[in-house]
Amino acid sequence: MNDSPPPAKQNSVLEFSEIDFRRLTLHQGRGEPKTTILYDRGGQSASVSMSTLCIQSGWFSRALGSHSKQPPARHKVRLRGGFPFGVRAMLDFLTTGTYERTPEMAARFPLVTALDLHVHAHTAALKYDVPALSAHAIAAFLETALAILNTNFTTDNPDAFSRPFDTAVGSEVGAAIFEDSTATARRAPLPPDAHDFTPVAQIERLLNAVCLLWRITRSAQDPMRKQLAEVLSLHLHKLLRLSFFTAMMRDLDGLSGLVAKGLEEDGFEVRFGSLDWVDGKAIGVRFITWD
């Protein structure tokens, strides 16, 4: 079975608590049919009970619903595309109610951060119709983003991240993390500031994760995009000092509009002007408010 979207029908996915996760996990040991999930080009697999998959995922409910009378051994699903550890995060969440950045992921993709993983978990949730996972990933991303934005960063660090390594639009390393990519995967060395948790290094990682979100989501109505833009709007006075952020406002389709909308909901009327350029470098965004 491949991961072509099955015909849509009424969604029967339920929202449930941590107690429900424990109950579902207990059921897996009571003779329920298991489904083997193959992903990462067949390099990784997981065995999950059908009830766990079908209750929490509309996609799996539709895909497996018509095969419920088959022997358990015949239930195999191969998931194609996407970041493999985003799929693992989804499977971990389905069975335990949470996920984390694992040592294996850090070894294979040392430049992919915890923020990036939340983005990949969210996109996996959208693809496989797991609304509880999407809500969890968005909440975790925003919690970390707020903690970073509340730090005392002031300007770009010219010595940190000479280019956006793994998540920015057009990055070769970023392309290589997708299993259906034509780019040649390479084990890039850790940048000098990989273990730097100063405010400047942290804000760079956050902005890279925002670029990743825009790169792999296509809808202007994406819930993570919209909620993140509201958070960014609250810290716009600091972010506009960063040349990286002003470039994002110019190049990421729809970002400036979402940020402006977030400010308008707070009672401000905002108009973003074009960027000024000096010697080819963006130096600011005109930000206008009026009564």
Coordinates of C-alpha atoms in Angstrom, one line a residue:
M1 CA 0.0 0.0 0.0
N2 CA 1.4 3.4 -0.9
D3 CA 0.6 6.7 0.7
S4 CA -1.6 8.1 -2.1
P5 CA -4.5 9.9 -0.3
P6 CA -7.5 7.6 0.0
P7 CA -11.0 8.9 -1.0
A8 CA -12.2 11.5 1.5
K9 CA -15.1 10.8 3.7
Q10 CA -16.4 12.0 7.0
N11 CA -13.6 12.5 9.4
S12 CA -14.0 10.3 12.5
V13 CA -10.8 11.5 14.3
L14 CA -11.3 12.1 18.0
E15 CA -9.5 14.4 20.4
F16 CA -8.5 12.8 23.6
S17 CA -6.4 13.2 26.7
E18 CA -3.1 11.7 28.0
I19 CA -5.2 9.0 29.8
D20 CA -6.7 8.0 26.5
F21 CA -3.1 7.6 25.0
R22 CA -2.3 5.2 27.9
R23 CA -5.4 3.2 27.2
L24 CA -4.6 2.9 23.5
T25 CA -1.1 1.8 24.3
L26 CA -2.4 -0.9 26.6
H27 CA -4.7 -2.2 23.9
Q28 CA -1.7 -2.8 21.7
G29 CA -0.7 -5.8 23.8
R30 CA -4.2 -7.4 23.9
G31 CA -4.2 -9.1 20.5
E32 CA -5.4 -6.1 18.4
P33 CA -4.4 -6.2 14.7
K34 CA -1.1 -4.4 14.1
T35 CA -0.1 -2.3 11.1
T36 CA 3.6 -2.2 10.0
I37 CA 4.5 1.3 8.9
L38 CA 7.5 1.5 6.6
Y39 CA 9.2 4.9 6.0
D40 CA 12.6 6.5 5.3
R41 CA 12.8 4.5 2.1
G42 CA 12.1 1.3 4.0
G43 CA 15.0 2.0 6.4
Q44 CA 12.8 2.5 9.4
S45 CA 9.6 0.8 10.5
A46 CA 7.1 0.8 13.4
S47 CA 4.3 -1.6 14.4
V48 CA 1.2 0.2 15.6
S49 CA -2.2 -1.1 16.5
M50 CA -4.9 -0.4 14.0
S51 CA -7.1 1.3 16.6
T52 CA -4.4 3.7 17.6
L53 CA -3.9 4.7 13.9
C54 CA -7.6 4.9 13.0
I55 CA -8.8 6.7 16.0
Q56 CA -6.2 9.5 15.8
S57 CA -5.6 9.8 12.1
G58 CA -8.2 10.5 9.5
W59 CA -5.8 9.4 6.8
F60 CA -5.1 6.0 8.3
S61 CA -8.8 5.6 9.2
R62 CA -9.7 5.9 5.5
A63 CA -6.7 3.9 4.3
L64 CA -7.2 0.9 6.7
G65 CA -11.0 1.0 7.2
S66 CA -11.8 -1.0 4.1
H67 CA -9.2 -3.7 5.0
S68 CA -10.2 -4.3 8.6
K69 CA -11.0 -8.0 8.0
Q70 CA -7.6 -8.8 6.6
P71 CA -5.2 -10.8 8.8
P72 CA -2.8 -8.6 10.7
A73 CA 0.2 -9.8 8.7
R74 CA -1.2 -8.2 5.6
H75 CA -1.5 -4.7 7.1
K76 CA 1.6 -2.9 5.8
V77 CA 1.7 0.7 4.8
R78 CA 4.7 2.4 3.1
L79 CA 4.9 6.1 3.6
R80 CA 6.8 8.0 1.0
G81 CA 8.3 11.5 1.0
G82 CA 8.8 13.9 3.8
F83 CA 11.4 14.2 6.5
P84 CA 11.8 10.7 8.0
F85 CA 12.1 11.9 11.6
G86 CA 9.0 14.0 11.1
V87 CA 7.2 10.7 10.4
R88 CA 8.9 9.1 13.4
A89 CA 7.7 12.1 15.5
M90 CA 4.1 11.4 14.3
L91 CA 4.3 7.7 15.1
D92 CA 5.8 8.4 18.5
F93 CA 3.0 10.9 19.2
L94 CA 0.4 8.4 18.1
T95 CA 1.6 5.8 20.7
T96 CA 2.9 8.0 23.5
G97 CA 1.4 11.4 23.2
T98 CA 4.7 13.2 22.6
Y99 CA 7.9 13.1 20.6
E100 CA 11.5 14.4 21.0
R101 CA 14.7 15.0 19.1
T102 CA 16.5 11.7 19.3
P103 CA 20.2 11.0 19.3
E104 CA 19.8 9.1 16.0
M105 CA 18.3 12.1 14.4
A106 CA 21.0 14.4 15.8
A107 CA 23.7 12.0 14.4
R108 CA 22.2 11.9 10.9
F109 CA 21.0 15.5 10.7
P110 CA 23.1 17.5 13.1
L111 CA 21.9 20.8 11.8
V112 CA 18.2 20.1 12.2
T113 CA 17.1 21.7 15.4
A114 CA 14.2 21.0 17.8
L115 CA 12.3 23.9 16.3
D116 CA 12.7 22.3 12.8
L117 CA 11.4 19.0 14.2
H118 CA 8.2 20.8 15.4
V119 CA 7.7 22.1 11.8
H120 CA 8.2 18.6 10.3
A121 CA 5.9 17.1 12.9
H122 CA 3.2 19.7 12.0
T123 CA 3.5 19.0 8.3
A124 CA 3.3 15.3 8.9
A125 CA 0.2 15.9 10.9
L126 CA -1.4 17.8 8.0
K127 CA -0.5 15.2 5.5
Y128 CA -1.8 12.3 7.6
D129 CA -4.7 14.2 9.2
V130 CA -3.6 14.0 12.9
P131 CA -5.1 17.2 14.3
A132 CA -3.9 16.5 17.9
L133 CA -0.3 16.3 16.7
S134 CA -0.6 19.5 14.8
A135 CA -1.9 21.3 17.9
H136 CA 0.9 19.8 20.0
A137 CA 3.6 20.8 17.5
I138 CA 2.3 24.3 17.1
A139 CA 2.1 24.8 20.9
A140 CA 5.7 23.4 21.4
F141 CA 7.1 25.6 18.6
L142 CA 5.4 28.8 19.9
E143 CA 6.6 28.1 23.5
T144 CA 10.2 27.9 22.3
A145 CA 9.8 30.9 20.0
L146 CA 8.4 33.1 22.7
A147 CA 11.3 32.1 25.0
I148 CA 13.8 33.1 22.3
L149 CA 12.0 36.3 21.4
N150 CA 12.0 37.4 25.0
T151 CA 15.8 37.3 25.2
N152 CA 17.9 40.4 24.8
F153 CA 19.0 40.0 21.2
T154 CA 19.8 43.3 19.4
T155 CA 21.3 42.7 16.0
D156 CA 22.7 40.2 13.6
N157 CA 25.9 38.4 14.6
P158 CA 28.3 38.6 11.6
D159 CA 30.3 35.7 12.9
A160 CA 27.3 33.3 13.4
F161 CA 25.6 31.4 10.6
S162 CA 27.4 33.0 7.6
R163 CA 24.5 31.5 5.7
P164 CA 21.3 29.7 6.8
F165 CA 22.7 26.2 6.9
D166 CA 19.9 23.6 6.9
T167 CA 16.5 25.2 6.7
A168 CA 16.6 28.4 4.7
V169 CA 15.0 28.7 1.3
G170 CA 17.2 27.2 -1.4
S171 CA 19.7 25.6 1.0
E172 CA 21.4 22.5 -0.4
V173 CA 21.6 20.9 3.0
G174 CA 17.9 21.7 3.5
A175 CA 17.0 20.0 0.3
A176 CA 19.0 16.9 1.2
I177 CA 16.9 16.2 4.3
F178 CA 14.0 15.2 2.2
E179 CA 14.1 11.6 1.1
D180 CA 12.6 12.4 -2.3
S181 CA 15.2 15.1 -3.0
T182 CA 17.6 14.9 -5.9
A183 CA 20.3 16.6 -3.9
T184 CA 23.2 14.5 -2.6
A185 CA 23.0 14.2 1.1
R186 CA 26.2 15.3 2.8
R187 CA 27.3 15.2 6.4
A188 CA 28.0 18.9 7.0
P189 CA 30.2 19.6 9.9
L190 CA 28.7 21.4 12.9
P191 CA 29.1 25.1 12.6
P192 CA 31.3 26.8 15.1
D193 CA 28.3 28.0 17.1
A194 CA 26.3 24.8 17.1
H195 CA 26.4 24.7 20.9
D196 CA 26.0 28.4 21.3
F197 CA 22.8 29.3 23.1
T198 CA 23.4 33.0 23.3
P199 CA 20.4 35.1 22.3
V200 CA 21.9 35.9 18.9
A201 CA 22.5 32.3 18.0
Q202 CA 19.0 31.3 19.2
I203 CA 17.3 34.0 17.2
E204 CA 19.1 32.8 14.1
R205 CA 17.9 29.3 14.6
L206 CA 14.3 30.5 15.1
L207 CA 14.4 32.5 11.9
N208 CA 15.8 29.6 10.0
A209 CA 12.9 27.5 11.3
V210 CA 10.5 30.1 10.1
C211 CA 12.1 29.8 6.6
L212 CA 11.7 26.1 6.8
L213 CA 8.0 26.4 7.7
W214 CA 7.4 28.7 4.7
R215 CA 9.3 26.4 2.4
I216 CA 7.4 23.2 3.2
T217 CA 3.9 24.6 3.8
R218 CA 2.0 26.0 0.8
S219 CA -1.2 27.5 2.3
A220 CA -1.5 31.0 3.5
Q221 CA -4.1 29.6 5.9
D222 CA -1.6 27.2 7.6
P223 CA -2.4 27.4 11.3
M224 CA 1.3 27.3 12.4
R225 CA 2.1 30.2 10.0
K226 CA -0.8 32.3 11.2
Q227 CA -0.1 31.8 15.0
L228 CA 3.6 32.3 14.5
A229 CA 3.0 35.6 12.6
E230 CA 1.0 36.8 15.6
V231 CA 3.9 36.1 17.9
L232 CA 6.4 37.8 15.6
S233 CA 4.2 40.9 15.4
L234 CA 4.5 41.3 19.2
H235 CA 8.3 41.6 18.8
L236 CA 8.5 43.5 15.6
H237 CA 10.3 46.4 17.1
K238 CA 13.3 44.1 17.9
L239 CA 13.1 41.9 14.8
L240 CA 13.3 44.8 12.4
R241 CA 16.8 45.4 13.5
L242 CA 17.9 42.1 12.0
S243 CA 18.8 42.1 8.3
F244 CA 17.9 38.4 8.1
F245 CA 14.3 39.2 9.2
T246 CA 13.9 42.2 6.9
A247 CA 15.0 39.9 4.0
M248 CA 12.4 37.4 5.2
M249 CA 9.7 40.0 5.2
R250 CA 10.6 40.7 1.6
D251 CA 11.1 37.2 0.3
L252 CA 8.7 34.9 2.2
D253 CA 5.4 35.2 0.4
G254 CA 2.7 36.4 2.7
L255 CA 4.8 36.8 5.9
S256 CA 4.5 40.6 6.0
G257 CA 0.8 40.4 5.4
L258 CA 0.3 38.0 8.2
V259 CA 2.4 40.1 10.6
A260 CA 0.4 43.2 9.6
K261 CA -2.8 41.4 10.2
G262 CA -1.7 40.4 13.7
L263 CA -1.0 44.0 14.5
E264 CA -4.3 45.1 13.1
E265 CA -6.1 42.7 15.4
D266 CA -4.4 44.5 18.3
G267 CA -5.8 47.8 17.2
F268 CA -3.0 49.1 15.0
E269 CA -3.3 50.0 11.3
V270 CA -0.1 49.1 9.6
R271 CA 1.4 49.6 6.2
F272 CA 4.8 48.1 5.2
G273 CA 6.7 50.0 2.6
S274 CA 9.4 48.6 0.3
L275 CA 12.8 47.9 1.6
D276 CA 15.5 50.5 1.3
W277 CA 18.8 49.3 -0.2
V278 CA 22.3 50.6 0.2
D279 CA 25.0 48.8 -1.8
G280 CA 22.7 45.9 -2.4
K281 CA 21.9 45.4 1.3
A282 CA 18.5 45.7 2.9
I283 CA 18.8 48.2 5.8
G284 CA 15.2 48.6 7.0
V285 CA 11.5 48.4 6.6
R286 CA 9.2 51.4 6.7
F287 CA 6.7 50.8 9.5
I288 CA 3.7 53.2 9.6
T289 CA 1.0 53.5 12.2
W290 CA -1.7 56.1 12.5
D291 CA -4.9 56.8 14.5

